[in-house]
Structure formats: structure tokens, C-alpha cells
Amino acid sequence: MFDIKNVYRPETLDETFSILKTDVDALPYMGGTDVLIKIKQKSNVSQSLIYLGDVKELKGIFLHNGYISIKSGECFFNLIKNPIIQNNIPILKKVSKCVGSPQIRNVATIGGNICNGAVSADSVPALLVLKAKLLLKNADSERIVPIEKFFFGPGKTVKKREELLIQVDIMSKDYKGYGFDYIKFGQRNVMEIATLGCAAGVKLSNNGTNISDIRIALSVAAPKAIRCYATENEIRGLEIGEEIFKKIKQSILAETSVRESFRASKELRNQLIRELSCRAVENAINRARDIECWK
Amino acid sequence: MLEIINCNVNGNDIDIAVDVRESLLDVLRNKLGLTSVKRGCEEGECGACTVLVDGRAIDSCCYLAVCADKKKILTVEGLKGKNGLLHPVQQAFIDEAAVQCGFCTPGFIMSALEILNTGEIYSKEKIKELISGHLCRCTGYENIINAIHKAIMEREKYENC
């Protein structure tokens, strides 16, 4: 049995907010594949849970004029199967397939993956290179937080207790014309927590010879998932060639601070950062070229 | 604290009082006697407790029973073929000798059923990916993959029952 006081099952957001106001111990959850396991391992003290699975306002993936909205309660299985994701931001499909196992992906949600705040969260590096905007709401107000400002440490996010993550918005100017890639390194293919994750996004200049924009994001390379702004600035505008990869290898370690853990040593992680960021950028360049060809 | 939930288990509508602290696994095994649902790692790694909730395979060990309210749950006990014979997926597991100690088998069968229900044809390589949420400590994966592949290839049989 789980060490839980009570389980609320609201059906609307309004109901959820009023529960959050009255019960200060209540923790909202959706799939439970992180929350329930933490409770089982006794790292969460006895508390109440709010099951959000019946809240319809948290479901759906929409293509609006100028942006894509993914509601926080969409499970990874739905992300993989969704044509809007497949046609516009296939990197999110690739990332979703890296999460847990099929049974986990049937319940685990993108909102949970973000709010759990794990440094190894699979969806976060991809959302960083997509410059995702997170819509947070409480009973009276709402605010939009860019994903790079959402985390400030392992398991720590700027989301306040009485707030809920409602949706993830991705602007079309941030994905149209870009090629993306995500590489996850682990000891096995499934049911694996990333030893290191690297996402890259590249946009080529009009004649396809230079890099007009680049974004690189890493997970497990620092106490939170990071964008490597300094390295990006070094490469932006350069002609495609060996020089780019040399520069990445030279400067990227200055932006990371890896830790030693039972999963990997510092040396291995540093080696992975240098190598995977180059590979991800190379794949992203190739994808960007494919997009150019379609034009 | 007890709560009464209403759900459909293996085709029967039931009202049952569950403790909010109980997992779906606890309720299915201890209250409903559906012991095909195995208690394995209890943290969503091994897949021995897999059941279908509204047609989707989930790990019942990390799913609260109260959340199954108004949902349709299927376990191996709810499977049957024509004239009360074995379901074609079960038969395929026997034909291909895909059962060794048998502990992981009910979970594998439920995932196989979800795979079959998609209506698509999968290669053995793809089946490997789709059953990646299950562990077989006897390591009898080859025969399990063969059995699921066979069930997919003989789908017409299954669709007629």
C-alpha cells in the first residue's frame, strides 16, 4: 500500500485549484510513474494526491496559427502517434520513444516529465532547443515561463505549489526551417535513465553553406538541463565544416559541470558531452539540409 | 479511507470498495482474486503486473485503484476464444513453447493483445521494441517474440472470435 492520506479526483481545473488552496499537502500528479514510486521508496512523506487524469482541460495537442500547443496531460504514447507532432516537430516523437517502456509511455505525461524536474528528463533538452514556453496557472492568474528559466536545480522548478503547468507552446518560428536531433546515451535501449542527453537544432543560411542559427541543449551535464549559449554564439554564422566541431569540442565543457555518479564517471560524461554534441549537431545539419531540399 | 468505485473488470460491471492507498494490482489480486496479475518489482520495471485499462497496457503496480473508476480493465482471466477455448494469443504462446516458469507470461500476453489490437503487422525487430517493458528472468525471449509474431500473422483467427 502507498503511504497516502487522500486522493482527490477533480474533473475541472477550477476544482483542482480550489483543492490546492484548501489542502496545502496535496500534490498533483498524472501518470504516477515518478510520484507513486517516490512514495513507495519513502522519499515523499505521507501526503495527499490530486489525480489529474480526469481533467479534460489538460488533454489535447493543437496546431494554432503560429504555434503548437501540447496540453500537459498528454501521455508520451499520444505524442508519438500524433500527426501534428510527426509532421512539424518529429524530434518530440523521437524523444518520446526514449521514455521508459511502452507501459510507462501509456500513462506518463509530458507535463509530469517537466514538472518532476529531473536533470535526466528526456523531453527537456528537446524542449530547450525548441524554445518551448510553459503556461502556468493558479486560481487567479497565469504566467508564461520560457523553459530555460523553469528549472533551478535537481527537482527544483519555479512552479509554485498552487500552480499547475497547463500547456507547452512551441512557436512556429522556432521550429520551421530547423533541423533537429536528440541523442540519448544509456547502458541499454529501454527503461533507462539518460547518462547524458544532447539535443541540437540547426537552421542553415539561404544558400545552405553557413549556419544561420544553432541551439544545443544538454541534460545531466549540470545540476539542471542547460542550453550552451556561449558555444552556440561561437558557431553561429560559420561555414559548415570541421571547424564547427573543433569549436564545439573546445568550448562546450566550459559551460557544463558534470558530477560523478554510479551511472558514469566525470571523465566519461565529459567525453560524452564533447562527442554527442558534435554528433547531434551533425545530424541536425543533415536534417536541415533535407528541409532545404524540399523548398 | 475507503471509496466505492465502479468499473468493468473482464466484461463484468462491478462496484467495489477500495482503499485509496491500494494499487490496482492490490485490488485485482487480493480483492478480486485475479492472480494472473503478478506482483513483481512493484516499480514499473518488470511488466509482470501488466493489465489493459481502456485497451492500453499499463503497469498495475504503479496505478492507484481509485483511478480505475469508470474504466474497463482486462486481465488474462478475461480472455477466451471461440467455444470457451483458449484465446489465439494464449494458444500461440503454447504452440511456440513461449512459457518457461510462467511468471512473466500473463503480462506478456496482455501486451501482446494490445499489439494485436492495433491491427498493424509488425516485424520481429519491432515486436522486441513493443515488449521492452517486460522482463523474462528465464530469458525465453526468442520464443515469446515468435509467439507474438505468430499471433499477429494469424490475426484472422483472432478477429473471428
Tab-separated table of C-alpha atoms in Angstrom:
chain	number	residue	atom	x	y	z
A	1	MET	CA	0.000	0.000	0.000
A	2	PHE	CA	1.096	3.531	-0.697
A	3	ASP	CA	1.617	5.986	2.136
A	4	ILE	CA	-1.111	8.419	1.004
A	5	LYS	CA	-3.608	10.368	3.094
A	6	ASN	CA	-6.223	11.002	0.472
A	7	VAL	CA	-6.688	11.026	-3.294
A	8	TYR	CA	-8.701	13.835	-4.857
A	9	ARG	CA	-10.099	13.264	-8.324
A	10	PRO	CA	-11.190	16.630	-9.726
A	11	GLU	CA	-12.799	16.847	-13.174
A	12	THR	CA	-12.112	20.507	-13.929
A	13	LEU	CA	-9.257	22.953	-13.449
A	14	ASP	CA	-11.382	25.145	-11.151
A	15	GLU	CA	-11.989	22.205	-8.842
A	16	THR	CA	-8.262	21.427	-8.874
A	17	PHE	CA	-7.315	24.991	-7.911
A	18	SER	CA	-9.750	25.045	-5.009
A	19	ILE	CA	-8.307	21.742	-3.708
A	20	LEU	CA	-4.799	23.209	-4.000
A	21	LYS	CA	-5.963	26.198	-1.934
A	22	THR	CA	-7.596	24.203	0.842
A	23	ASP	CA	-5.184	21.262	1.180
A	24	VAL	CA	-1.603	22.519	1.395
A	25	ASP	CA	-0.261	18.949	1.478
A	26	ALA	CA	-1.832	17.908	-1.796
A	27	LEU	CA	0.473	17.042	-4.703
A	28	PRO	CA	-0.977	16.996	-8.229
A	29	TYR	CA	0.019	14.032	-10.386
A	30	MET	CA	-0.999	12.370	-13.614
A	31	GLY	CA	0.710	9.137	-14.686
A	32	GLY	CA	2.231	8.396	-11.295
A	33	THR	CA	5.299	6.710	-12.720
A	34	ASP	CA	7.554	9.108	-10.781
A	35	VAL	CA	5.313	10.277	-7.934
A	36	LEU	CA	3.965	6.889	-6.814
A	37	ILE	CA	7.379	5.250	-6.986
A	38	LYS	CA	8.890	8.018	-4.849
A	39	ILE	CA	6.110	7.477	-2.327
A	40	LYS	CA	6.837	3.762	-2.348
A	41	GLN	CA	10.532	4.417	-1.781
A	42	LYS	CA	9.517	6.662	1.140
A	43	SER	CA	11.270	9.714	-0.238
A	44	ASN	CA	7.959	11.590	-0.173
A	45	VAL	CA	6.367	11.957	3.266
A	46	SER	CA	2.751	10.973	3.801
A	47	GLN	CA	0.657	13.395	1.768
A	48	SER	CA	-2.478	13.719	-0.323
A	49	LEU	CA	-2.524	13.362	-4.067
A	50	ILE	CA	-4.616	15.066	-6.722
A	51	TYR	CA	-5.190	12.763	-9.691
A	52	LEU	CA	-5.431	14.971	-12.785
A	53	GLY	CA	-6.254	12.181	-15.264
A	54	ASP	CA	-9.953	13.119	-15.351
A	55	VAL	CA	-9.350	16.832	-16.071
A	56	LYS	CA	-10.293	17.229	-19.747
A	57	GLU	CA	-8.800	20.728	-19.990
A	58	LEU	CA	-5.342	19.130	-19.711
A	59	LYS	CA	-5.737	16.932	-22.814
A	60	GLY	CA	-5.099	17.691	-26.443
A	61	ILE	CA	-2.451	18.702	-28.986
A	62	PHE	CA	-3.403	21.676	-31.148
A	63	LEU	CA	-1.928	23.359	-34.194
A	64	HIS	CA	-2.758	27.062	-33.944
A	65	ASN	CA	-1.835	29.841	-36.286
A	66	GLY	CA	1.814	30.375	-35.433
A	67	TYR	CA	2.285	27.835	-32.654
A	68	ILE	CA	1.673	24.287	-31.444
A	69	SER	CA	0.127	23.718	-28.009
A	70	ILE	CA	0.663	20.464	-26.183
A	71	LYS	CA	-1.504	20.165	-23.087
A	72	SER	CA	0.471	18.956	-20.091
A	73	GLY	CA	-1.686	15.856	-19.577
A	74	GLU	CA	-0.845	14.257	-22.904
A	75	CYS	CA	0.959	10.959	-22.427
A	76	PHE	CA	4.082	10.098	-24.418
A	77	PHE	CA	2.205	7.417	-26.383
A	78	ASN	CA	-0.142	10.128	-27.716
A	79	LEU	CA	2.819	12.351	-28.595
A	80	ILE	CA	4.380	9.522	-30.625
A	81	LYS	CA	1.138	8.842	-32.517
A	82	ASN	CA	0.073	12.445	-33.071
A	83	PRO	CA	0.245	13.646	-36.714
A	84	ILE	CA	0.819	17.302	-35.689
A	85	ILE	CA	3.967	16.251	-33.812
A	86	GLN	CA	5.059	13.831	-36.535
A	87	ASN	CA	4.704	16.409	-39.319
A	88	ASN	CA	6.013	19.505	-37.566
A	89	ILE	CA	8.329	18.589	-34.705
A	90	PRO	CA	9.391	14.947	-35.271
A	91	ILE	CA	12.157	15.403	-32.695
A	92	LEU	CA	9.488	15.236	-29.972
A	93	LYS	CA	8.399	11.879	-31.350
A	94	LYS	CA	11.969	10.615	-31.194
A	95	VAL	CA	12.346	11.894	-27.644
A	96	SER	CA	9.036	10.399	-26.512
A	97	LYS	CA	10.163	6.992	-27.728
A	98	CYS	CA	13.160	7.212	-25.362
A	99	VAL	CA	10.964	7.436	-22.258
A	100	GLY	CA	10.667	4.328	-20.063
A	101	SER	CA	8.811	1.405	-21.614
A	102	PRO	CA	5.571	1.105	-23.635
A	103	GLN	CA	3.553	0.652	-20.421
A	104	ILE	CA	5.164	3.756	-18.888
A	105	ARG	CA	4.596	5.791	-22.059
A	106	ASN	CA	0.897	4.872	-21.953
A	107	VAL	CA	0.468	6.826	-18.694
A	108	ALA	CA	3.490	9.104	-18.210
A	109	THR	CA	2.863	12.656	-19.416
A	110	ILE	CA	4.997	15.444	-20.842
A	111	GLY	CA	3.814	17.767	-18.059
A	112	GLY	CA	4.920	15.305	-15.417
A	113	ASN	CA	8.276	14.830	-17.092
A	114	ILE	CA	8.873	18.595	-16.990
A	115	CYS	CA	7.498	19.340	-13.502
A	116	ASN	CA	9.310	16.405	-11.903
A	117	GLY	CA	12.433	18.461	-12.615
A	118	ALA	CA	14.782	15.517	-13.112
A	119	VAL	CA	18.121	16.547	-14.667
A	120	SER	CA	17.844	13.495	-16.904
A	121	ALA	CA	14.288	14.182	-18.154
A	122	ASP	CA	14.176	13.046	-21.782
A	123	SER	CA	11.777	15.692	-23.052
A	124	VAL	CA	13.629	18.708	-21.634
A	125	PRO	CA	16.709	19.055	-23.931
A	126	ALA	CA	14.412	18.849	-26.959
A	127	LEU	CA	12.046	21.440	-25.491
A	128	LEU	CA	15.048	23.675	-24.770
A	129	VAL	CA	16.170	23.652	-28.399
A	130	LEU	CA	12.535	24.198	-29.457
A	131	LYS	CA	12.436	27.209	-27.086
A	132	ALA	CA	9.205	25.941	-25.523
A	133	LYS	CA	7.046	28.299	-23.473
A	134	LEU	CA	5.311	26.896	-20.418
A	135	LEU	CA	1.892	28.200	-19.372
A	136	LEU	CA	1.464	28.099	-15.595
A	137	LYS	CA	-1.862	28.897	-13.958
A	138	ASN	CA	-3.202	29.281	-10.471
A	139	ALA	CA	-6.729	30.101	-9.324
A	140	ASP	CA	-6.481	33.806	-10.171
A	141	SER	CA	-3.700	34.372	-12.640
A	142	GLU	CA	-1.483	32.840	-15.267
A	143	ARG	CA	2.049	33.393	-16.499
A	144	ILE	CA	4.286	32.154	-19.267
A	145	VAL	CA	7.749	30.896	-18.367
A	146	PRO	CA	10.342	30.047	-21.048
A	147	ILE	CA	11.599	26.523	-20.371
A	148	GLU	CA	15.210	27.722	-19.888
A	149	LYS	CA	14.030	29.717	-16.860
A	150	PHE	CA	11.849	26.925	-15.421
A	151	PHE	CA	14.493	24.840	-13.642
A	152	PHE	CA	16.930	25.960	-10.994
A	153	GLY	CA	18.313	22.704	-9.615
A	154	PRO	CA	17.715	18.962	-9.422
A	155	GLY	CA	13.966	18.513	-8.848
A	156	LYS	CA	13.573	22.258	-8.351
A	157	THR	CA	11.392	24.380	-10.597
A	158	VAL	CA	9.910	27.865	-10.416
A	159	LYS	CA	6.394	26.390	-10.393
A	160	LYS	CA	4.738	27.364	-7.140
A	161	ARG	CA	2.804	24.836	-5.077
A	162	GLU	CA	-0.592	26.264	-6.007
A	163	GLU	CA	0.250	26.483	-9.709
A	164	LEU	CA	-0.341	23.927	-12.449
A	165	LEU	CA	1.514	23.501	-15.734
A	166	ILE	CA	-1.300	23.750	-18.271
A	167	GLN	CA	0.407	23.555	-21.634
A	168	VAL	CA	3.643	23.667	-23.563
A	169	ASP	CA	3.673	26.072	-26.525
A	170	ILE	CA	6.157	25.855	-29.374
A	171	MET	CA	6.272	28.808	-31.778
A	172	SER	CA	6.448	28.028	-35.489
A	173	LYS	CA	9.346	30.485	-35.952
A	174	ASP	CA	11.328	28.284	-33.556
A	175	TYR	CA	10.905	25.025	-35.490
A	176	LYS	CA	10.152	25.946	-39.120
A	177	GLY	CA	13.259	25.602	-41.291
A	178	TYR	CA	15.267	23.985	-38.466
A	179	GLY	CA	16.716	20.504	-38.448
A	180	PHE	CA	16.759	18.789	-35.043
A	181	ASP	CA	18.268	15.763	-33.396
A	182	TYR	CA	18.362	14.187	-29.938
A	183	ILE	CA	20.889	11.618	-28.796
A	184	LYS	CA	20.445	9.763	-25.528
A	185	PHE	CA	23.302	7.774	-24.082
A	186	GLY	CA	22.452	4.924	-21.737
A	187	GLN	CA	23.636	1.441	-20.895
A	188	ARG	CA	20.605	-0.094	-22.614
A	189	ASN	CA	17.876	0.920	-25.030
A	190	VAL	CA	14.795	0.973	-22.797
A	191	MET	CA	13.878	1.554	-19.153
A	192	GLU	CA	16.961	3.677	-18.881
A	193	ILE	CA	17.723	6.964	-17.216
A	194	ALA	CA	19.924	9.016	-19.525
A	195	THR	CA	23.630	9.039	-18.655
A	196	LEU	CA	23.724	12.030	-20.943
A	197	GLY	CA	21.241	13.557	-23.373
A	198	CYS	CA	22.026	16.045	-26.119
A	199	ALA	CA	19.628	17.886	-28.407
A	200	ALA	CA	20.607	20.169	-31.259
A	201	GLY	CA	18.711	22.407	-33.646
A	202	VAL	CA	20.246	23.991	-36.745
A	203	LYS	CA	18.980	26.451	-39.320
A	204	LEU	CA	21.042	26.985	-42.451
A	205	SER	CA	21.564	30.219	-44.320
A	206	ASN	CA	19.706	30.630	-47.601
A	207	ASN	CA	22.363	29.090	-49.791
A	208	GLY	CA	22.813	26.194	-47.333
A	209	THR	CA	26.539	26.704	-46.769
A	210	ASN	CA	26.562	28.512	-43.418
A	211	ILE	CA	24.872	28.040	-40.087
A	212	SER	CA	22.418	30.862	-39.587
A	213	ASP	CA	21.138	29.679	-36.185
A	214	ILE	CA	22.121	26.899	-33.804
A	215	ARG	CA	20.864	25.652	-30.470
A	216	ILE	CA	22.497	22.984	-28.316
A	217	ALA	CA	20.990	21.629	-25.096
A	218	LEU	CA	22.313	19.039	-22.676
A	219	SER	CA	20.782	17.016	-19.865
A	220	VAL	CA	22.741	15.502	-16.951
A	221	ALA	CA	25.626	17.847	-17.805
A	222	ALA	CA	24.883	20.275	-14.939
A	223	PRO	CA	22.505	20.426	-11.938
A	224	LYS	CA	19.757	21.230	-14.455
A	225	ALA	CA	19.253	20.786	-18.189
A	226	ILE	CA	21.096	23.616	-19.964
A	227	ARG	CA	21.368	25.479	-23.244
A	228	CYS	CA	25.003	26.061	-24.293
A	229	TYR	CA	24.721	29.723	-25.299
A	230	ALA	CA	28.454	30.548	-25.434
A	231	THR	CA	29.237	27.633	-27.752
A	232	GLU	CA	26.232	28.497	-29.912
A	233	ASN	CA	27.482	32.077	-30.263
A	234	GLU	CA	30.892	30.841	-31.371
A	235	ILE	CA	29.413	28.734	-34.142
A	236	ARG	CA	26.590	30.929	-35.379
A	237	GLY	CA	27.353	32.218	-38.879
A	238	LEU	CA	30.253	29.850	-39.520
A	239	GLU	CA	30.629	27.857	-42.690
A	240	ILE	CA	29.786	24.179	-42.351
A	241	GLY	CA	32.963	22.162	-41.939
A	242	GLU	CA	35.371	20.564	-39.472
A	243	GLU	CA	35.950	23.958	-37.835
A	244	ILE	CA	32.488	23.838	-36.229
A	245	PHE	CA	33.136	20.540	-34.474
A	246	LYS	CA	36.559	21.677	-33.321
A	247	LYS	CA	34.993	24.763	-31.771
A	248	ILE	CA	32.263	22.730	-30.056
A	249	LYS	CA	34.832	20.365	-28.558
A	250	GLN	CA	36.943	23.280	-27.370
A	251	SER	CA	34.310	25.392	-25.721
A	252	ILE	CA	31.418	23.222	-24.610
A	253	LEU	CA	33.000	21.877	-21.416
A	254	ALA	CA	33.310	25.425	-20.071
A	255	GLU	CA	29.511	25.561	-19.851
A	256	THR	CA	28.933	22.239	-18.112
A	257	SER	CA	29.621	20.958	-14.618
A	258	VAL	CA	29.202	17.216	-14.527
A	259	ARG	CA	29.017	15.057	-11.445
A	260	GLU	CA	30.333	11.639	-10.607
A	261	SER	CA	27.589	9.071	-10.092
A	262	PHE	CA	27.159	5.331	-10.133
A	263	ARG	CA	25.898	5.650	-13.695
A	264	ALA	CA	29.064	7.231	-15.083
A	265	SER	CA	32.322	8.850	-14.065
A	266	LYS	CA	33.087	12.524	-14.656
A	267	GLU	CA	35.577	11.643	-17.380
A	268	LEU	CA	33.048	9.552	-19.288
A	269	ARG	CA	30.412	12.265	-19.037
A	270	ASN	CA	32.827	14.927	-20.298
A	271	GLN	CA	33.822	12.684	-23.189
A	272	LEU	CA	30.124	12.106	-23.969
A	273	ILE	CA	29.381	15.834	-23.924
A	274	ARG	CA	32.162	16.555	-26.428
A	275	GLU	CA	31.282	13.662	-28.695
A	276	LEU	CA	27.468	13.626	-28.569
A	277	SER	CA	27.110	17.379	-29.076
A	278	CYS	CA	29.147	17.100	-32.282
A	279	ARG	CA	27.123	14.130	-33.496
A	280	ALA	CA	23.797	15.781	-32.660
A	281	VAL	CA	24.827	18.969	-34.455
A	282	GLU	CA	25.995	16.964	-37.477
A	283	ASN	CA	22.680	15.086	-37.660
A	284	ALA	CA	20.761	18.334	-37.217
A	285	ILE	CA	22.731	19.907	-40.093
A	286	ASN	CA	21.830	16.946	-42.308
A	287	ARG	CA	18.156	17.253	-41.362
A	288	ALA	CA	18.240	20.984	-42.045
A	289	ARG	CA	19.703	20.223	-45.479
A	290	ASP	CA	16.808	17.818	-46.162
A	291	ILE	CA	14.367	20.606	-45.343
A	292	GLU	CA	16.253	22.932	-47.728
A	293	CYS	CA	15.915	20.327	-50.475
A	294	TRP	CA	12.132	20.276	-50.150
A	295	LYS	CA	11.914	24.004	-50.648
B	1	MET	CA	-10.164	5.587	3.708
B	2	LEU	CA	-12.485	3.501	1.549
B	3	GLU	CA	-14.040	4.723	-1.671
B	4	ILE	CA	-16.512	2.910	-3.850
B	5	ILE	CA	-15.535	2.749	-7.487
B	6	ASN	CA	-17.470	1.423	-10.409
B	7	CYS	CA	-15.553	-0.300	-13.151
B	8	ASN	CA	-15.751	-3.064	-15.676
B	9	VAL	CA	-13.395	-5.943	-14.954
B	10	ASN	CA	-13.139	-8.647	-17.625
B	11	GLY	CA	-16.553	-7.762	-19.008
B	12	ASN	CA	-18.414	-7.557	-15.691
B	13	ASP	CA	-19.575	-4.238	-14.267
B	14	ILE	CA	-18.709	-4.151	-10.593
B	15	ASP	CA	-18.937	-1.761	-7.659
B	16	ILE	CA	-16.107	-2.297	-5.257
B	17	ALA	CA	-14.861	-0.537	-2.132
B	18	VAL	CA	-11.150	0.174	-2.395
B	19	ASP	CA	-8.691	1.798	-0.033
B	20	VAL	CA	-7.261	4.979	-1.587
B	21	ARG	CA	-3.785	3.682	-0.715
B	22	GLU	CA	-4.212	0.498	-2.762
B	23	SER	CA	-2.708	-0.018	-6.199
B	24	LEU	CA	-4.779	-1.575	-8.943
B	25	LEU	CA	-2.512	-4.614	-8.553
B	26	ASP	CA	-3.513	-4.971	-4.868
B	27	VAL	CA	-7.210	-4.830	-5.696
B	28	LEU	CA	-7.091	-7.201	-8.643
B	29	ARG	CA	-5.105	-9.829	-6.744
B	30	ASN	CA	-6.343	-9.524	-3.188
B	31	LYS	CA	-9.949	-8.395	-3.549
B	32	LEU	CA	-10.949	-9.884	-6.891
B	33	GLY	CA	-8.723	-12.979	-6.813
B	34	LEU	CA	-7.320	-12.325	-10.292
B	35	THR	CA	-3.948	-13.901	-9.606
B	36	SER	CA	-2.784	-13.858	-13.219
B	37	VAL	CA	-1.706	-10.306	-12.380
B	38	LYS	CA	1.714	-10.907	-10.849
B	39	ARG	CA	3.434	-8.870	-8.177
B	40	GLY	CA	6.981	-8.407	-9.465
B	41	CYS	CA	9.268	-5.428	-8.925
B	42	GLU	CA	6.423	-3.095	-7.900
B	43	GLU	CA	8.122	-0.125	-9.502
B	44	GLY	CA	7.099	-0.384	-13.128
B	45	GLU	CA	10.233	-2.116	-14.396
B	46	CYS	CA	9.357	-5.768	-14.944
B	47	GLY	CA	5.903	-5.691	-16.540
B	48	ALA	CA	4.639	-8.785	-14.670
B	49	CYS	CA	1.608	-6.803	-13.419
B	50	THR	CA	0.586	-5.527	-16.879
B	51	VAL	CA	-3.169	-5.243	-17.470
B	52	LEU	CA	-5.181	-3.369	-20.080
B	53	VAL	CA	-7.017	-0.249	-18.876
B	54	ASP	CA	-9.339	1.044	-21.604
B	55	GLY	CA	-7.339	-1.037	-24.081
B	56	ARG	CA	-3.925	0.357	-23.097
B	57	ALA	CA	-1.276	-1.778	-21.395
B	58	ILE	CA	-0.230	-0.278	-18.067
B	59	ASP	CA	1.774	-1.423	-15.042
B	60	SER	CA	-0.926	-2.000	-12.416
B	61	CYS	CA	1.650	-1.732	-9.589
B	62	CYS	CA	2.032	1.996	-10.110
B	63	TYR	CA	-1.597	2.802	-10.823
B	64	LEU	CA	-3.912	3.718	-7.977
B	65	ALA	CA	-7.044	1.579	-7.815
B	66	VAL	CA	-9.320	4.616	-7.266
B	67	CYS	CA	-8.153	5.978	-10.604
B	68	ALA	CA	-9.645	2.925	-12.334
B	69	ASP	CA	-13.106	4.340	-11.580
B	70	LYS	CA	-15.361	4.129	-14.673
B	71	LYS	CA	-12.645	2.340	-16.634
B	72	LYS	CA	-12.538	-1.004	-18.425
B	73	ILE	CA	-9.941	-3.424	-17.102
B	74	LEU	CA	-8.853	-6.623	-18.794
B	75	THR	CA	-6.663	-9.363	-17.324
B	76	VAL	CA	-5.752	-12.819	-18.630
B	77	GLU	CA	-8.778	-14.252	-16.774
B	78	GLY	CA	-10.994	-12.239	-19.120
B	79	LEU	CA	-9.542	-13.762	-22.272
B	80	LYS	CA	-11.247	-16.531	-24.102
B	81	GLY	CA	-11.570	-17.772	-27.657
B	82	LYS	CA	-14.398	-19.391	-29.539
B	83	ASN	CA	-16.463	-22.005	-27.662
B	84	GLY	CA	-14.585	-21.324	-24.465
B	85	LEU	CA	-11.260	-22.411	-25.945
B	86	LEU	CA	-8.024	-20.559	-25.344
B	87	HIS	CA	-7.596	-17.122	-26.861
B	88	PRO	CA	-5.396	-17.281	-30.009
B	89	VAL	CA	-2.659	-15.306	-28.229
B	90	GLN	CA	-2.609	-17.847	-25.402
B	91	GLN	CA	-2.622	-20.683	-27.938
B	92	ALA	CA	0.281	-19.072	-29.829
B	93	PHE	CA	2.300	-18.928	-26.584
B	94	ILE	CA	1.700	-22.673	-26.075
B	95	ASP	CA	2.410	-23.581	-29.710
B	96	GLU	CA	5.714	-21.719	-29.663
B	97	ALA	CA	6.718	-23.007	-26.187
B	98	ALA	CA	6.932	-19.401	-25.018
B	99	VAL	CA	6.314	-20.309	-21.361
B	100	GLN	CA	9.049	-21.436	-19.004
B	101	CYS	CA	8.423	-20.663	-15.337
B	102	GLY	CA	5.353	-18.702	-16.418
B	103	PHE	CA	5.641	-15.764	-14.035
B	104	CYS	CA	6.078	-13.145	-16.764
B	105	THR	CA	3.644	-14.812	-19.167
B	106	PRO	CA	0.340	-13.100	-18.199
B	107	GLY	CA	1.973	-9.687	-18.525
B	108	PHE	CA	3.470	-10.550	-21.905
B	109	ILE	CA	0.089	-11.842	-23.084
B	110	MET	CA	-1.649	-8.576	-22.184
B	111	SER	CA	0.967	-6.533	-24.058
B	112	ALA	CA	0.675	-8.954	-26.994
B	113	LEU	CA	-3.055	-8.312	-27.000
B	114	GLU	CA	-2.508	-4.544	-27.096
B	115	ILE	CA	-0.086	-5.051	-30.002
B	116	LEU	CA	-2.644	-7.220	-31.853
B	117	ASN	CA	-5.440	-4.737	-31.257
B	118	THR	CA	-3.565	-2.029	-33.168
B	119	GLY	CA	-4.406	-4.007	-36.321
B	120	GLU	CA	-0.931	-3.484	-37.715
B	121	ILE	CA	1.653	-6.021	-38.854
B	122	TYR	CA	4.972	-5.820	-37.042
B	123	SER	CA	8.365	-7.329	-37.766
B	124	LYS	CA	10.109	-9.350	-35.055
B	125	GLU	CA	12.507	-6.447	-34.587
B	126	LYS	CA	9.590	-4.075	-33.915
B	127	ILE	CA	7.966	-6.609	-31.560
B	128	LYS	CA	11.164	-6.547	-29.498
B	129	GLU	CA	10.676	-2.814	-29.027
B	130	LEU	CA	6.998	-3.180	-28.175
B	131	ILE	CA	7.607	-5.747	-25.430
B	132	SER	CA	10.559	-3.842	-23.981
B	133	GLY	CA	8.586	-3.117	-20.806
B	134	HIS	CA	8.716	-6.782	-19.779
B	135	LEU	CA	11.424	-8.897	-18.194
B	136	CYS	CA	11.639	-12.674	-18.511
B	137	ARG	CA	14.105	-13.995	-15.946
B	138	CYS	CA	14.149	-17.371	-17.742
B	139	THR	CA	15.379	-15.336	-20.760
B	140	GLY	CA	12.972	-17.094	-23.096
B	141	TYR	CA	12.545	-14.017	-25.278
B	142	GLU	CA	13.049	-15.741	-28.644
B	143	ASN	CA	10.006	-17.960	-28.247
B	144	ILE	CA	7.919	-15.128	-26.812
B	145	ILE	CA	8.712	-12.964	-29.845
B	146	ASN	CA	7.930	-15.916	-32.145
B	147	ALA	CA	4.598	-16.448	-30.383
B	148	ILE	CA	3.544	-12.814	-30.704
B	149	HIS	CA	4.652	-12.775	-34.335
B	150	LYS	CA	2.623	-15.912	-34.978
B	151	ALA	CA	-0.447	-14.406	-33.313
B	152	ILE	CA	-0.108	-11.298	-35.496
B	153	MET	CA	0.261	-13.378	-38.654
B	154	GLU	CA	-2.791	-15.459	-37.778
B	155	ARG	CA	-4.857	-12.461	-36.882
B	156	GLU	CA	-7.962	-13.543	-38.875
B	157	LYS	CA	-8.472	-16.370	-36.416
B	158	TYR	CA	-8.437	-13.882	-33.596
B	159	GLU	CA	-10.735	-11.422	-35.308
B	160	ASN	CA	-13.363	-14.110	-35.763
B	161	CYS	CA	-13.681	-14.823	-32.071
